[in-house]
Coordinates of C-alpha atoms in Angstrom, one line a residue:
Chain L
X1 CA 45.6 -72.8 -47.8
X2 CA 48.1 -71.5 -50.6
X3 CA 45.6 -72.9 -53.7
X4 CA 43.2 -71.4 -52.6
X5 CA 44.4 -68.2 -51.6
X6 CA 45.8 -67.8 -55.5
X7 CA 42.6 -68.9 -56.1
X8 CA 40.9 -65.7 -53.6
X9 CA 43.9 -63.8 -55.5
X10 CA 42.4 -64.6 -59.1
X11 CA 38.6 -64.1 -58.3
X12 CA 40.1 -60.7 -56.5
X13 CA 41.2 -59.2 -60.3
X14 CA 39.6 -60.4 -62.5
X15 CA 36.2 -58.9 -60.3
X16 CA 38.4 -55.5 -59.3
X17 CA 35.7 -54.1 -57.6
X18 CA 36.5 -56.4 -54.6
X19 CA 40.7 -55.2 -54.6
X20 CA 39.2 -53.2 -51.6
X21 CA 38.3 -55.4 -48.8
X22 CA 38.3 -52.8 -46.5
X23 CA 35.8 -50.9 -47.5
X24 CA 33.3 -53.5 -49.7
X25 CA 34.1 -55.8 -45.9
X26 CA 30.4 -54.8 -43.2
X27 CA 32.6 -53.7 -40.0
X28 CA 32.6 -56.6 -37.2
X29 CA 33.8 -55.9 -34.1
X30 CA 35.2 -52.9 -32.3
X31 CA 38.5 -52.5 -30.1
X32 CA 38.2 -49.8 -27.6
X33 CA 41.1 -48.9 -25.7
X34 CA 41.2 -47.7 -21.8
X35 CA 44.5 -45.7 -21.8
X36 CA 46.7 -46.4 -18.7
X37 CA 46.8 -42.9 -17.2
X38 CA 49.0 -42.0 -14.6
X39 CA 47.2 -40.5 -11.9
X40 CA 47.6 -41.3 -7.7
X41 CA 43.8 -42.2 -7.8
X42 CA 43.1 -44.9 -10.2
X43 CA 39.2 -46.8 -10.2
X44 CA 39.3 -48.2 -13.5
X45 CA 35.6 -47.1 -15.6
X46 CA 32.3 -47.9 -16.3
X47 CA 32.2 -48.0 -20.3
X48 CA 29.5 -47.8 -21.8
X49 CA 29.5 -48.9 -25.6
X50 CA 26.2 -48.0 -28.4
X51 CA 25.3 -47.9 -31.6
X52 CA 22.9 -45.2 -32.6
X53 CA 21.6 -45.0 -36.3
X54 CA 22.7 -42.0 -37.8
X55 CA 18.6 -40.8 -39.3
X56 CA 17.7 -41.6 -35.7
X57 CA 15.9 -44.0 -34.8
X58 CA 17.0 -46.7 -31.0
X59 CA 20.4 -47.3 -30.0
X60 CA 20.9 -50.5 -29.0
X61 CA 23.5 -50.9 -25.9
X62 CA 26.9 -53.3 -27.5
X63 CA 28.5 -53.6 -24.5
X64 CA 27.8 -52.1 -20.3
X65 CA 31.2 -52.5 -17.8
X66 CA 29.7 -52.0 -14.8
X67 CA 30.9 -52.3 -11.6
X68 CA 29.3 -55.7 -10.9
X69 CA 29.6 -56.8 -7.4
X70 CA 29.7 -54.1 -5.5
X71 CA 25.8 -54.0 -3.4
X72 CA 25.0 -52.2 -0.4
X73 CA 23.5 -48.8 -0.4
X74 CA 25.5 -47.5 -2.9
X75 CA 25.1 -50.7 -6.0
X76 CA 27.9 -50.4 -8.7
X77 CA 24.3 -49.5 -11.3
X78 CA 23.9 -46.3 -8.2
X79 CA 26.7 -44.1 -10.8
X80 CA 25.4 -45.8 -14.3
X81 CA 23.7 -43.1 -14.9
X82 CA 27.0 -40.6 -15.0
X83 CA 27.4 -41.7 -18.0
X84 CA 24.8 -39.3 -18.6
X85 CA 25.3 -39.8 -23.6
X86 CA 24.5 -43.2 -22.6
X87 CA 21.8 -43.5 -20.6
X88 CA 19.9 -40.2 -21.9
X89 CA 19.6 -42.3 -25.3
X90 CA 18.1 -45.7 -22.9
X91 CA 20.0 -47.1 -20.5
X92 CA 18.0 -45.8 -18.1
X93 CA 16.1 -48.4 -19.4
X94 CA 17.3 -51.3 -19.1
X95 CA 18.1 -53.4 -16.6
X96 CA 21.5 -54.3 -15.2
X97 CA 22.9 -57.1 -15.1
X98 CA 22.6 -56.9 -18.9
X99 CA 23.4 -60.7 -20.8
X100 CA 25.3 -60.0 -23.4
X101 CA 25.6 -56.5 -23.2
X102 CA 27.2 -55.6 -18.5
X103 CA 30.4 -56.6 -17.6
X104 CA 33.0 -55.9 -15.0
X105 CA 34.7 -52.5 -15.4
X106 CA 38.3 -53.3 -17.0
X107 CA 41.8 -52.7 -16.5
X108 CA 43.3 -50.1 -19.4
X109 CA 44.0 -52.4 -22.2
X110 CA 42.9 -52.8 -25.7
X111 CA 39.2 -54.9 -25.9
X112 CA 37.7 -56.1 -28.6
X113 CA 33.9 -56.4 -29.0
X114 CA 32.3 -57.9 -32.5
X115 CA 29.3 -56.5 -34.0
X116 CA 26.1 -58.7 -33.5
X117 CA 25.3 -60.3 -37.1
X118 CA 21.5 -59.5 -36.6
X119 CA 22.3 -55.1 -37.0
X120 CA 19.7 -54.1 -39.7
X121 CA 21.3 -52.5 -43.1
X122 CA 22.2 -48.8 -43.0
X123 CA 24.4 -46.9 -41.1
X124 CA 24.8 -46.2 -37.4
X125 CA 27.5 -44.6 -36.0
X126 CA 28.9 -45.9 -32.0
X127 CA 29.7 -44.5 -29.2
X128 CA 31.2 -45.7 -27.0
X129 CA 31.7 -43.4 -23.1
X130 CA 33.7 -43.5 -20.3
X131 CA 33.1 -42.0 -17.2
X132 CA 35.9 -42.9 -14.3
X133 CA 35.3 -42.2 -10.1
X134 CA 37.3 -39.2 -9.1
X135 CA 38.3 -39.1 -12.9
X136 CA 36.7 -37.5 -15.8
X137 CA 34.2 -38.0 -18.6
X138 CA 34.4 -38.8 -22.5
X139 CA 32.8 -39.8 -25.1
X140 CA 33.7 -40.8 -28.2
X141 CA 31.7 -41.5 -32.0
X142 CA 33.0 -43.0 -35.3
X143 CA 30.9 -44.3 -37.9
X144 CA 30.4 -47.5 -37.5
X145 CA 32.5 -48.9 -41.1
X146 CA 35.3 -51.2 -41.5
X147 CA 38.2 -48.8 -40.8
X148 CA 37.0 -46.5 -39.4
X149 CA 39.1 -45.0 -36.2
X150 CA 39.4 -42.2 -33.9
X151 CA 41.5 -41.1 -30.7
X152 CA 40.6 -40.2 -27.4
X153 CA 41.7 -37.3 -25.8
X154 CA 41.1 -38.7 -21.8
X155 CA 39.0 -41.2 -20.9
X156 CA 39.5 -43.4 -23.9
X157 CA 42.3 -44.8 -26.8
X158 CA 42.0 -45.3 -30.1
X159 CA 38.7 -46.4 -31.2
X160 CA 38.8 -48.3 -34.3
X161 CA 36.0 -50.3 -36.9
X162 CA 37.7 -53.9 -38.5
X163 CA 36.0 -55.3 -41.0
X164 CA 34.3 -59.2 -40.3
Chain I
X1 CA 23.8 17.7 12.7
X2 CA 20.7 17.1 13.2
X3 CA 18.8 18.0 9.7
X4 CA 21.4 16.2 8.1
X5 CA 20.7 12.9 10.2
X6 CA 16.8 13.3 9.6
X7 CA 17.5 13.4 5.9
X8 CA 19.4 10.5 6.5
X9 CA 16.8 8.7 8.3
X10 CA 14.5 9.6 5.3
X11 CA 16.9 8.7 2.7
X12 CA 17.2 5.2 4.7
X13 CA 13.4 5.1 4.7
X14 CA 13.0 5.2 0.8
X15 CA 15.9 3.0 0.3
X16 CA 13.5 0.3 2.7
X17 CA 10.6 0.6 0.5
X18 CA 11.5 -1.6 -2.3
X19 CA 14.0 -3.8 -0.7
X20 CA 10.7 -5.0 0.5
X21 CA 8.7 -5.4 -2.0
X22 CA 11.4 -6.6 -4.3
X23 CA 11.0 -10.7 -2.7
X24 CA 13.7 -12.6 -2.4
X25 CA 14.3 -15.4 -4.8
X26 CA 13.1 -18.2 -3.3
X27 CA 14.3 -21.8 -4.2
X28 CA 15.0 -25.6 -3.5
X29 CA 18.1 -27.2 -4.6
X30 CA 18.6 -30.9 -5.2
X31 CA 22.3 -33.0 -5.2
X32 CA 20.6 -34.3 -8.4
X33 CA 17.8 -35.0 -10.8
X34 CA 19.3 -37.7 -13.0
X35 CA 19.3 -41.4 -10.6
X36 CA 20.0 -44.5 -11.6
X37 CA 18.2 -47.8 -10.0
X38 CA 15.2 -47.1 -7.6
X39 CA 17.8 -47.0 -4.1
X40 CA 19.5 -44.3 -4.6
X41 CA 18.8 -40.5 -2.3
X42 CA 17.2 -37.0 -3.2
X43 CA 18.4 -34.5 -1.3
X44 CA 17.1 -30.6 -1.2
X45 CA 17.8 -27.7 0.6
X46 CA 15.4 -24.9 0.7
X47 CA 15.8 -22.1 1.3
X48 CA 15.3 -17.8 0.1
X49 CA 18.4 -15.9 -1.7
X50 CA 19.4 -13.1 -3.7
X51 CA 21.9 -15.1 -5.1
X52 CA 21.3 -18.3 -7.1
X53 CA 21.9 -21.0 -5.1
X54 CA 23.6 -19.1 -2.2
X55 CA 21.7 -19.7 1.9
X56 CA 22.1 -16.8 3.1
X57 CA 18.9 -15.2 3.2
X58 CA 16.6 -17.5 5.1
X59 CA 15.7 -20.9 4.7
X60 CA 12.6 -21.7 2.6
X61 CA 10.5 -22.8 5.4
X62 CA 9.3 -26.7 4.9
X63 CA 5.4 -27.1 7.0
X64 CA 3.9 -26.8 3.3
X65 CA 6.4 -28.6 1.4
X66 CA 5.3 -32.4 -0.2
X67 CA 6.7 -35.0 -2.3
X68 CA 4.9 -36.5 -4.9
X69 CA 5.2 -39.8 -5.7
X70 CA 5.4 -41.6 -10.3
X71 CA 2.5 -42.6 -9.4
X72 CA 0.5 -39.2 -8.8
X73 CA 0.2 -40.2 -4.9
X74 CA 1.8 -38.2 -2.5
X75 CA 5.1 -39.4 -0.9
X76 CA 7.4 -38.6 2.0
X77 CA 10.0 -35.9 2.9
X78 CA 12.5 -37.4 5.3
X79 CA 15.3 -35.9 7.6
X80 CA 13.7 -32.5 7.3
X81 CA 16.4 -30.1 9.3
X82 CA 15.8 -25.9 8.7
X83 CA 18.9 -24.1 10.2
X84 CA 19.8 -20.1 10.3
X85 CA 19.6 -19.8 6.1
X86 CA 18.4 -22.9 4.7
X87 CA 16.2 -26.4 5.7
X88 CA 17.3 -29.7 4.2
X89 CA 14.9 -32.8 3.8
X90 CA 16.2 -36.4 2.1
X91 CA 13.7 -39.0 -0.6
X92 CA 14.7 -41.9 -1.0
X93 CA 13.4 -42.7 -4.9
X94 CA 12.2 -45.8 -3.8
X95 CA 9.9 -46.5 -7.6
X96 CA 11.1 -45.9 -10.8
X97 CA 9.7 -42.4 -13.6
X98 CA 9.1 -39.1 -12.6
X99 CA 9.3 -37.2 -8.9
X100 CA 7.4 -33.9 -8.1
X101 CA 8.6 -32.0 -5.3
X102 CA 6.4 -28.4 -4.7
X103 CA 5.6 -26.6 -2.1
X104 CA 2.3 -23.7 -2.7
X105 CA 1.3 -21.1 -1.5
X106 CA -2.2 -18.9 -1.7
X107 CA -2.9 -15.4 0.7
X108 CA -5.2 -12.4 0.9
X109 CA -3.6 -9.7 0.1
X110 CA -3.8 -5.5 0.7
X111 CA -4.8 -2.6 2.7
X112 CA -7.5 -0.4 2.8
X113 CA -8.2 2.8 4.6
X114 CA -10.8 3.9 8.4
X115 CA -10.5 7.8 8.3
X116 CA -7.7 8.9 5.8
X117 CA -5.5 5.5 8.3
X118 CA -4.1 2.4 6.1
X119 CA -4.2 -1.2 7.4
X120 CA -2.9 -3.6 6.5
X121 CA -4.1 -7.6 5.7
X122 CA -2.4 -10.2 6.0
X123 CA 0.3 -11.6 8.4
X124 CA 4.3 -9.5 8.1
X125 CA 6.7 -12.0 7.1
X126 CA 8.3 -13.0 9.6
X127 CA 8.6 -14.8 12.2
X128 CA 5.0 -14.1 14.6
X129 CA 5.7 -11.8 16.8
X130 CA 4.5 -11.9 20.7
X131 CA 1.7 -9.5 22.1
X132 CA 1.8 -8.9 18.2
X133 CA -2.2 -8.4 16.9
X134 CA -3.4 -10.4 14.8
X135 CA -3.4 -10.2 10.8
X136 CA -6.6 -8.9 9.5
X137 CA -7.8 -10.3 7.5
X138 CA -11.2 -9.3 4.7
X139 CA -13.4 -10.2 7.0
X140 CA -12.1 -7.6 9.5
X141 CA -12.6 -4.9 6.5
X142 CA -15.4 -2.2 7.4
X143 CA -18.0 -1.1 6.0
X144 CA -17.2 2.9 6.0
X145 CA -13.3 1.7 5.0
X146 CA -12.2 3.2 1.4
X147 CA -9.6 2.4 -0.8
X148 CA -9.7 -1.1 -0.5
X149 CA -7.2 -3.3 -2.8
X150 CA -7.0 -6.4 -2.2
X151 CA -5.1 -8.7 -3.6
X152 CA -4.5 -13.3 -4.0
X153 CA -1.3 -14.7 -4.3
X154 CA -0.7 -17.4 -5.3
X155 CA 3.1 -19.6 -5.6
X156 CA 4.0 -22.7 -6.9
X157 CA 7.8 -23.6 -6.4
X158 CA 8.5 -27.0 -7.5
X159 CA 11.3 -29.4 -8.4
X160 CA 11.6 -32.9 -10.1
X161 CA 13.8 -35.6 -10.1
X162 CA 13.7 -38.7 -11.9
X163 CA 15.1 -43.0 -11.5
X164 CA 15.6 -44.7 -14.5
X165 CA 13.3 -43.7 -17.7
X166 CA 11.1 -40.0 -17.0
X167 CA 7.5 -39.6 -16.7
X168 CA 4.9 -37.4 -17.7
X169 CA 2.5 -38.3 -14.7
X170 CA 3.9 -35.4 -11.5
X171 CA 3.6 -32.7 -14.7
X172 CA -0.3 -33.2 -15.0
X173 CA -1.6 -30.4 -14.7
X174 CA -4.5 -28.8 -12.6
X175 CA -6.7 -26.1 -13.7
X176 CA -6.1 -23.4 -11.2
X177 CA -3.2 -20.8 -11.1
X178 CA -0.1 -20.6 -12.8
X179 CA 1.4 -24.9 -13.9
X180 CA 4.4 -26.4 -15.9
X181 CA 3.0 -28.0 -18.6
X182 CA 7.1 -29.3 -20.2
X183 CA 7.5 -30.3 -23.8
X184 CA 10.7 -31.2 -23.4
X185 CA 11.4 -33.4 -20.0
X186 CA 12.3 -31.1 -17.4
X187 CA 15.0 -34.2 -16.0
X188 CA 16.7 -34.1 -20.5
X189 CA 17.8 -30.8 -20.6
X190 CA 20.9 -30.8 -22.3
X191 CA 23.6 -27.8 -23.3
X192 CA 23.6 -27.5 -26.4
X193 CA 20.1 -27.8 -26.9
X194 CA 16.6 -26.2 -27.1
X195 CA 14.4 -27.0 -24.2
X196 CA 10.5 -25.8 -25.3
X197 CA 7.8 -25.3 -21.3
X198 CA 4.6 -24.1 -22.1
X199 CA 3.0 -23.0 -19.2
X200 CA -1.1 -22.8 -18.9
X201 CA -2.8 -19.7 -16.6
X202 CA -6.4 -21.7 -15.4
X203 CA -5.4 -24.9 -17.7
X204 CA -4.8 -22.5 -21.3
X205 CA -1.2 -21.3 -22.8
X206 CA 0.5 -18.3 -20.6
X207 CA 0.7 -16.7 -23.8
X208 CA 3.2 -13.6 -23.9
X209 CA 4.1 -15.1 -20.0
X210 CA 7.6 -12.6 -18.7
X211 CA 9.7 -15.9 -17.4
X212 CA 13.8 -15.4 -15.5
X213 CA 16.2 -18.5 -15.9
X214 CA 19.2 -17.1 -14.0
X215 CA 21.9 -20.0 -14.3
X216 CA 23.5 -20.7 -10.6
X217 CA 27.1 -20.0 -9.4
X218 CA 26.5 -16.1 -8.9
X219 CA 29.6 -15.8 -7.1
X220 CA 31.5 -17.3 -9.4
X221 CA 31.1 -14.2 -12.2
X222 CA 30.9 -10.7 -12.3
X223 CA 27.0 -11.4 -14.6
X224 CA 23.8 -11.0 -13.2
X225 CA 23.3 -13.7 -16.0
X226 CA 19.4 -13.2 -16.1
X227 CA 17.2 -13.4 -19.3
X228 CA 14.0 -12.0 -19.4
X229 CA 12.2 -14.8 -22.3
X230 CA 8.6 -14.5 -22.9
X231 CA 6.0 -17.6 -24.5
X232 CA 4.8 -17.4 -27.8
X233 CA 1.5 -17.5 -28.9
X234 CA 0.7 -21.3 -27.8
X235 CA 2.4 -20.4 -24.2
X236 CA 5.2 -22.6 -25.1
X237 CA 8.8 -21.0 -23.3
X238 CA 11.8 -22.0 -26.2
X239 CA 15.0 -21.9 -23.6
X240 CA 18.1 -22.4 -24.8
X241 CA 21.0 -23.6 -22.3
X242 CA 24.1 -22.2 -23.3
X243 CA 26.9 -24.3 -20.5
X244 CA 25.8 -27.1 -17.8
X245 CA 24.2 -26.5 -14.9
X246 CA 21.5 -25.8 -11.9
X247 CA 19.3 -22.3 -13.5
X248 CA 16.5 -20.7 -11.6
X249 CA 12.9 -20.3 -12.8
X250 CA 10.0 -17.8 -12.5
X251 CA 7.7 -16.4 -14.1
X252 CA 5.0 -14.3 -12.8
X253 CA 1.6 -13.2 -14.1
X254 CA -0.7 -11.1 -12.8
X255 CA -4.4 -10.8 -14.4
X256 CA -7.6 -9.0 -13.0
X257 CA -8.7 -12.2 -12.7
X258 CA -9.1 -12.6 -8.8
X259 CA -11.9 -15.2 -7.3
X260 CA -12.0 -14.3 -3.6
X261 CA -13.4 -11.7 -1.8
X262 CA -13.3 -8.8 -2.7
X263 CA -9.7 -8.8 -4.4
X264 CA -9.7 -7.3 -7.6
X265 CA -6.3 -8.4 -8.8
X266 CA -4.5 -12.0 -8.3
X267 CA -1.2 -12.2 -9.1
X268 CA 1.3 -15.4 -9.6
X269 CA 4.1 -17.0 -10.0
X270 CA 5.7 -20.2 -10.7
X271 CA 9.4 -21.1 -9.6
X272 CA 11.8 -24.5 -10.7
X273 CA 15.1 -25.3 -10.5
X274 CA 16.0 -27.4 -13.1
X275 CA 20.0 -29.7 -14.1
X276 CA 21.3 -29.2 -17.6
X277 CA 23.4 -31.3 -18.1
X278 CA 26.4 -31.8 -20.7
X279 CA 26.6 -33.2 -23.8

């Protein structure tokens, strides 16, 4: 292990461009924070995560967390439209549940979603939208570059892109 | 005292004329316009009032209310009820796409004089009165009538709601009267973005059409907040949305292209309620 690290370091010195790997490395994952909220009635938020090309183009949904198991007159899918930015950007033409995309709602905490490997080169914005029953709704956007991060104000905490 | 009362009554009579002429606003208010899935329901309030969207005057009758499914075929209106101030009904949105809920009216109004006495065509507003004579029609105008003025009146009042992805089949124009041919989908309106709607009269772009846009929630602000807009030469109206909410849109047009017998003028109106969401 140690010799390899030494070799890599040596390689970095000979190639100055690699000295700042955080800039050069492609983005590999997004970490989303669902904050713990001190409210009388708490429900886990619906969350959508999607990529949008900067110059316009088809958005790509990476994750949708909703109440998968709720059935009956008001199934969990009924409230997906409350993620209104995502809904308008393509959520409305998806079929739920979606393989590898949809999942159950999450408790407060940090979650890391790996970015798909087949994203075409180009500039993207990563969007995270959260909507909570009896609560608020928030949309947070961050450029898709490793090291980029932002913090939501109400329904979302830190959203950070890490290197591959 | 008597002259004073007489003057007062005369003043009241004068005041009541404009009140009778200015029609109250008819509106349909859907519970939402954007729905997820095909097991959702929209519930709609229908009323006639001045302040939007508060039911405090008359219900909008459901007799002519129709539902159009995303494929253009007629749908079902359910649980209809008419109360003192509003009507209410539900539509089950069991097919994906954009639905239209609309009511249409067309009538002939007017007046004529026989031996100096003015008579009016058409029924009066409000519920039918017992023992009232049958309303006069164009056929009842005698040969010796003078000052004949007959006006064709038509109106559409429509709302659009979408389950899943929006579609455009229900916007297909009929080519008759004043119609709405949106360029921006009416269920994709977002505060801060400008929407473009085309208006058609007899299927052709309605240039220079006067359109009024009024935000709901009148009771909770001082000003009416109405904007008077005009369509361009291509019949296209550009509307910006300062804030999210429900908006009432009304276009009116008067021209001389009446087709009813003896009618010299036609008056057309178009009303819709639009929901604008936050970005």
